[in-house]
PDB file of C-alpha atoms and ligand atoms in Angstrom:
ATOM      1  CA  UNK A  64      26.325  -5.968  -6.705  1.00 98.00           C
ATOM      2  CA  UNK A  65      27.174  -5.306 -10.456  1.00 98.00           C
ATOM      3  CA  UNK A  66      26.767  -1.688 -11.832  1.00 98.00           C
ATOM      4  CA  UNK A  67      25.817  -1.710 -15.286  1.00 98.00           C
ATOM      5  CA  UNK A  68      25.336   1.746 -17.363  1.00 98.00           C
ATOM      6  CA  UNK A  69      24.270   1.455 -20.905  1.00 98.00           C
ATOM      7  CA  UNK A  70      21.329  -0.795 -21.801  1.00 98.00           C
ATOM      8  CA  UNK A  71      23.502  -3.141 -23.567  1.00 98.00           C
ATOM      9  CA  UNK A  72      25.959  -4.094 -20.843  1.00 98.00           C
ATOM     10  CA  UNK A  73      22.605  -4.091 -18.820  1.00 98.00           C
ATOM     11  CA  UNK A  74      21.094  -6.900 -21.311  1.00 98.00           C
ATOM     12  CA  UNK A  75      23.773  -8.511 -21.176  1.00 98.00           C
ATOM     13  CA  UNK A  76      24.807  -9.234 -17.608  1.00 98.00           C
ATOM     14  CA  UNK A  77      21.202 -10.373 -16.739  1.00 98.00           C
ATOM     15  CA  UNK A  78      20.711 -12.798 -20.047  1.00 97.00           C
ATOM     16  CA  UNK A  79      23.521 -14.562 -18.693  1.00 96.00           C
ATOM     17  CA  UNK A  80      21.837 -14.463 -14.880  1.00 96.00           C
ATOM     18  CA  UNK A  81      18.873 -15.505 -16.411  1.00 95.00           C
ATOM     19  CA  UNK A  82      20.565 -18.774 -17.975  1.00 94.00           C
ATOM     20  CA  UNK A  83      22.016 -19.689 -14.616  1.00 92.00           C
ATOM     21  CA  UNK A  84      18.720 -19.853 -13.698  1.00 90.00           C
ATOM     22  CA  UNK A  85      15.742 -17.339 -11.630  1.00 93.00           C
ATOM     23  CA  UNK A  86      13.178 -15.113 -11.602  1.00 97.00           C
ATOM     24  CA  UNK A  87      14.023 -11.672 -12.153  1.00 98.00           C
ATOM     25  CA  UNK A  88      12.214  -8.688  -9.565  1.00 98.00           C
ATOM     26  CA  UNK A  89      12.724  -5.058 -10.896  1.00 98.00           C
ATOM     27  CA  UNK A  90      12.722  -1.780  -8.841  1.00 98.00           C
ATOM     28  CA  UNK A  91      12.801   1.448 -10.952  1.00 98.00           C
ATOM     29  CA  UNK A  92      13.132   4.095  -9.060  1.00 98.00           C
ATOM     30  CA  UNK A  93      14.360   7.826  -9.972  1.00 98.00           C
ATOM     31  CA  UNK A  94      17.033   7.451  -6.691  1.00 98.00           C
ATOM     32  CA  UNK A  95      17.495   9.544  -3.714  1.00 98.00           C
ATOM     33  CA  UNK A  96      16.073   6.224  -1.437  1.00 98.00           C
ATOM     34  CA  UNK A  97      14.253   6.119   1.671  1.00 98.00           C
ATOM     35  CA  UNK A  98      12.733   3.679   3.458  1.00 98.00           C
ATOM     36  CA  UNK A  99       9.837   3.066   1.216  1.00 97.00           C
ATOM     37  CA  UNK A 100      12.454   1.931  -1.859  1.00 98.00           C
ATOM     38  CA  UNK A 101      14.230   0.082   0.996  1.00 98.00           C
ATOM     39  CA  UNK A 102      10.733  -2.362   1.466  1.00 98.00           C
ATOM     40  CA  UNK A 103      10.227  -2.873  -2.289  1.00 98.00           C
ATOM     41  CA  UNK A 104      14.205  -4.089  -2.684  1.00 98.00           C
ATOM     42  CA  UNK A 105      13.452  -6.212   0.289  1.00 98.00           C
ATOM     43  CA  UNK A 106      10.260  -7.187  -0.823  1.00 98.00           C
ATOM     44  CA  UNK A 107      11.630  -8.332  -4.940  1.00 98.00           C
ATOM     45  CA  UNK A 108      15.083 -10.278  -2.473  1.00 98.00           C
ATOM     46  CA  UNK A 109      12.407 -12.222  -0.895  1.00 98.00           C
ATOM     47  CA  UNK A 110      10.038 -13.251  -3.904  1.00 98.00           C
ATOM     48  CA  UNK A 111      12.978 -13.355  -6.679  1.00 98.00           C
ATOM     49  CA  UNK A 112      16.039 -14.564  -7.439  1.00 97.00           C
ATOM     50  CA  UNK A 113      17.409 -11.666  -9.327  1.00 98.00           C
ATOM     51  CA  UNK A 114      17.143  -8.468  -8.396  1.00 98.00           C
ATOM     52  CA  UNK A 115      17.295  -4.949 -10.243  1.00 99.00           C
ATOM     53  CA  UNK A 116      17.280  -1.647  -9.325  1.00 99.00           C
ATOM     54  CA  UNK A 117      17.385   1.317 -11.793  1.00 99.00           C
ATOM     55  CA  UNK A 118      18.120   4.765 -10.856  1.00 99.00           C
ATOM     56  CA  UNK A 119      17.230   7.169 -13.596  1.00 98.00           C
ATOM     57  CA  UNK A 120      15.935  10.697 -13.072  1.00 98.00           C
ATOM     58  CA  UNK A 121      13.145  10.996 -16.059  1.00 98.00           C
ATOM     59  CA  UNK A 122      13.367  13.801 -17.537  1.00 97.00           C
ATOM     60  CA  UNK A 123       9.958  13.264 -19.235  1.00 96.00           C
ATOM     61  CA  UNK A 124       7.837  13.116 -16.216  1.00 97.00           C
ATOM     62  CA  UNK A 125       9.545  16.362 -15.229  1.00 97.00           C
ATOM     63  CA  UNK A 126       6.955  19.407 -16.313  1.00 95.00           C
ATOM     64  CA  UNK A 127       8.574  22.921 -17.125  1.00 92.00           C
ATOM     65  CA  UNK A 128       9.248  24.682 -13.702  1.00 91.00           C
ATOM     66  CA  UNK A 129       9.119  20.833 -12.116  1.00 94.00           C
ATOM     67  CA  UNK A 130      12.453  20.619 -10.778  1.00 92.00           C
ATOM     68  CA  UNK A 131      14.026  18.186 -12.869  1.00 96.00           C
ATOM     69  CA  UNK A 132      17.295  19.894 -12.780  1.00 95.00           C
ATOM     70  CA  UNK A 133      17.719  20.230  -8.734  1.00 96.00           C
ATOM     71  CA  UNK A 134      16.147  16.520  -8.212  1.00 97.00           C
ATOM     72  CA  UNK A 135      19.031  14.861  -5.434  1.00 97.00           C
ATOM     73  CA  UNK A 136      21.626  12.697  -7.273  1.00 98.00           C
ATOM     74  CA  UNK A 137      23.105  10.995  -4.679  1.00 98.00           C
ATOM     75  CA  UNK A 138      23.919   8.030  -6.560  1.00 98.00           C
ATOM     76  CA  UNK A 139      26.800   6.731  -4.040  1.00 98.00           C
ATOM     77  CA  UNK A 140      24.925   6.785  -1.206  1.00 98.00           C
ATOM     78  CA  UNK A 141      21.975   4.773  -3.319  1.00 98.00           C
ATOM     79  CA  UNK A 142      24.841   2.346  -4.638  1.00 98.00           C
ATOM     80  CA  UNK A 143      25.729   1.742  -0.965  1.00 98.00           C
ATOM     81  CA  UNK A 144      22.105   0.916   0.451  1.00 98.00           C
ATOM     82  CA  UNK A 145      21.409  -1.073  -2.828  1.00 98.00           C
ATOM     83  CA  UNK A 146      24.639  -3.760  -1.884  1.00 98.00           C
ATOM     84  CA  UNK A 147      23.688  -3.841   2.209  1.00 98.00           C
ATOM     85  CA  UNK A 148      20.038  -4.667   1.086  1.00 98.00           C
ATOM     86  CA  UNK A 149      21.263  -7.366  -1.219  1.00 98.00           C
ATOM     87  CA  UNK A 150      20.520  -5.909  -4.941  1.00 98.00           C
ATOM     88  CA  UNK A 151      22.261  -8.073  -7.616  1.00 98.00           C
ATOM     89  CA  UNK A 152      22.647  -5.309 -10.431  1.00 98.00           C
ATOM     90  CA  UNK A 153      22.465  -1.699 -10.219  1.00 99.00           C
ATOM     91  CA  UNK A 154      21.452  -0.518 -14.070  1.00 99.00           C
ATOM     92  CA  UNK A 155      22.148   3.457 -13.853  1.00 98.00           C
ATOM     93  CA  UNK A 156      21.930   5.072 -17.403  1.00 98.00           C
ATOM     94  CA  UNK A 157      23.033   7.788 -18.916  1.00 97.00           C
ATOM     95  CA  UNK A 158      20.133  10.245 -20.403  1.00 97.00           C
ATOM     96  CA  UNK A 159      21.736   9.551 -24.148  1.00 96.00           C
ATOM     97  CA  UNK A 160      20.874   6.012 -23.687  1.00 96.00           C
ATOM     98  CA  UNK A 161      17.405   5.896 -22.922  1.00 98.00           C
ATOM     99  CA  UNK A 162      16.184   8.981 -25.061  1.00 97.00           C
ATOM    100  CA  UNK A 163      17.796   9.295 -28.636  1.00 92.00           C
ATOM    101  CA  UNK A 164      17.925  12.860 -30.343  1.00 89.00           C
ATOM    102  CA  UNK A 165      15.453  11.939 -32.749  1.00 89.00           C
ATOM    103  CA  UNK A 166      13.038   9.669 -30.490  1.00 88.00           C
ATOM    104  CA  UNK A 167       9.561  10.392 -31.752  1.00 92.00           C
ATOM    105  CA  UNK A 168       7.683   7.323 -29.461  1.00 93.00           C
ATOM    106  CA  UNK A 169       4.880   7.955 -26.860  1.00 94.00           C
ATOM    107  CA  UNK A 170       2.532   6.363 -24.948  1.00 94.00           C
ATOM    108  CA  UNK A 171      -1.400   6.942 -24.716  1.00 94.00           C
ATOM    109  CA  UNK A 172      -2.525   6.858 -21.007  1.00 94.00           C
ATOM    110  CA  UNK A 173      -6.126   5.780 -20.355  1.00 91.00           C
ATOM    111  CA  UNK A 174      -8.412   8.427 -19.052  1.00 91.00           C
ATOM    112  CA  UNK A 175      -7.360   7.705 -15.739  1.00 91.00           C
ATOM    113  CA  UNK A 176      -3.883  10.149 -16.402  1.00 91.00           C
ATOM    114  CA  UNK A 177      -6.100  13.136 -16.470  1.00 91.00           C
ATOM    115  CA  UNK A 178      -7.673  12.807 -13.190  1.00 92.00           C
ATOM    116  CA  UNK A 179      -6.313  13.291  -9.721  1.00 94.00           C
ATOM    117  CA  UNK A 180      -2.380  14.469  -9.605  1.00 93.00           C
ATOM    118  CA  UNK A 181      -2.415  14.104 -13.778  1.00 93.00           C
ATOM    119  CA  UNK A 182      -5.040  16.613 -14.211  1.00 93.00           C
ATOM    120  CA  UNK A 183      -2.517  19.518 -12.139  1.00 93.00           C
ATOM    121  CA  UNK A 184       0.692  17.928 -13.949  1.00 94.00           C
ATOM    122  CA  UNK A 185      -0.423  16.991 -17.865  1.00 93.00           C
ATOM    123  CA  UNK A 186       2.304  14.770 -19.580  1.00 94.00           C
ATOM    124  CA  UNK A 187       3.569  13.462 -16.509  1.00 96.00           C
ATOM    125  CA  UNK A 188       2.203  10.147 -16.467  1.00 97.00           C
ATOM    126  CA  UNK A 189       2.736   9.414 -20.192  1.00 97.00           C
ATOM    127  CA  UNK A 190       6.398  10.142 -19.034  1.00 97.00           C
ATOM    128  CA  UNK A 191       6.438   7.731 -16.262  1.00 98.00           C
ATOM    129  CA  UNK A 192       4.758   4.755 -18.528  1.00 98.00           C
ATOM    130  CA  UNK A 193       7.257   5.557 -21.324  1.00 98.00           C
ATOM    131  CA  UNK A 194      10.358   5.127 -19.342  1.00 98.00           C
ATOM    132  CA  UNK A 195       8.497   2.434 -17.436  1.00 98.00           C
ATOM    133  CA  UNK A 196       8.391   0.542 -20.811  1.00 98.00           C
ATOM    134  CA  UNK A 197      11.244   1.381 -22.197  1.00 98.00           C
ATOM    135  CA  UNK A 198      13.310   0.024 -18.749  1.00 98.00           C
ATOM    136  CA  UNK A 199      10.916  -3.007 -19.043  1.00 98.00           C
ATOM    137  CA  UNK A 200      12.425  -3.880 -22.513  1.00 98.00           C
ATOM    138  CA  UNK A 201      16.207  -3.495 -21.375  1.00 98.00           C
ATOM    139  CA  UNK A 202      15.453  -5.615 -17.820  1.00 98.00           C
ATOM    140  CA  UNK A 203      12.371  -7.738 -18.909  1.00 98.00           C
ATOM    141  CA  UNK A 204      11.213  -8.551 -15.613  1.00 98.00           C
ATOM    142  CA  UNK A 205       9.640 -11.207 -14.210  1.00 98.00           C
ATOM    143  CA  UNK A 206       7.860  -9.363 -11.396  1.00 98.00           C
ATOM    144  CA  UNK A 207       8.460  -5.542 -10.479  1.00 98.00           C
ATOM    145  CA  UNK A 208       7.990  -3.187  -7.447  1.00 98.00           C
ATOM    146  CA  UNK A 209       5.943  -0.013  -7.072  1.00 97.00           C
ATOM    147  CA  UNK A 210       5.282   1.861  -4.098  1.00 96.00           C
ATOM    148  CA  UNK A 211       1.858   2.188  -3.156  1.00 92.00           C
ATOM    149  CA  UNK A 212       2.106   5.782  -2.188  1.00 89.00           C
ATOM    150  CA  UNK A 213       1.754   6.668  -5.528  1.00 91.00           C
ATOM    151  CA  UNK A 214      -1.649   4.416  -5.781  1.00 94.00           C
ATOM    152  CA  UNK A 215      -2.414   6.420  -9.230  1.00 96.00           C
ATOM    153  CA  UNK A 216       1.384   5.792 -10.679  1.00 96.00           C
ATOM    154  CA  UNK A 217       0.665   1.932  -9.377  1.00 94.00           C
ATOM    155  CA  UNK A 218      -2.461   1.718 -11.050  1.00 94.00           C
ATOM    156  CA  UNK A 219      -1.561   2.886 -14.387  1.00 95.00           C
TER     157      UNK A 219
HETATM  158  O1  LIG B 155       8.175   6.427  -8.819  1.00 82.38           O
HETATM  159  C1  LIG B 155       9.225   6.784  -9.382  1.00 82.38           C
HETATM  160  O2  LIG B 155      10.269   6.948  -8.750  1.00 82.38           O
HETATM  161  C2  LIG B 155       9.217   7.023 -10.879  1.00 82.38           C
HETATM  162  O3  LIG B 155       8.028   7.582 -11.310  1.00 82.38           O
HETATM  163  C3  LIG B 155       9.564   5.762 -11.717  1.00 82.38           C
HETATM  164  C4  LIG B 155       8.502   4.675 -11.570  1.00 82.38           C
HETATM  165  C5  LIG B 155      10.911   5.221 -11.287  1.00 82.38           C
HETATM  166  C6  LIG B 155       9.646   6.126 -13.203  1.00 82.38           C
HETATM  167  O4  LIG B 155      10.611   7.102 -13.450  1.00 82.38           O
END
């Protein structure tokens, strides 16, 4: 398994993957895996050729008093299970990389974002699509992995 950090290194490595040939599967996931990341990587090793995992703690989907700061970073242990589960490229980035000082962009969430867990944490979800997108454009998937648990996350 590669380890990539910035989203350029990260574009790179998999344009040249891609040229060799495959479908790319992406798991995003915010790290500290359990068994439910374990089935998606599984899952994407077994329908693509490629696969991608991204650990990044959001802090955009974190509300104030949310916990960002004390969320686990146990980003060793992750790297380890990621390489016996057969992930090709680990892309771990720094905050600075994904959110620039001046970065003005949002995203509009359809009505859906209010109800259910969005109505008791507002802005979370328009965090979770932003970085969703914005990992999207440095990976460009072919297929990607969500856990169902979060049916409302899935959805939207
Ligand atoms: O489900 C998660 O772990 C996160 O919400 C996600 C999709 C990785 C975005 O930060």
């Amino acid at each position: 398994m590669k380890t990539v950090t910035t989203p350029a290194e990260a574009r790179r490595l998999l344009g040249r993957m891609r040229e060799a040939g495959g479908r790319v599967g992406f798991v995003p996931t915010m790290g500290a895996l359990h068994a439910g990341h374990e089935s998606l990587v599984t899952m994407a090793r077994g329908l693509t050729d490629i696969v991608v995992a991204s650990i990044f703690v959001n802090p955009r989907q974190f509300g104030p008093g949310e916990d960002f700061e004390r969320y686990p970073r146990v980003i060793e242990r992750d790297s380890a299970a990621l390489e016996r589960l057969g992930c090709d490229v680990l892309f771990a980035p720094r905050r600075e990389s994904i959110y620039s000082a001046g970065d003005r962009t949002t995203i509009a969430v359809s009505a859906l974002g209010d109800r259910l867990c969005g109505a008791s944490r507002p802005g979370h979800f328009e965090g979770v699509l932003l970085v969703v997108a914005k990992l999207f454009n440095i990976v460009r998937p072919d297929a990607a992995f969500f856990g169902q648990k979060d049916a409302q996350q899935a959805v939207l």
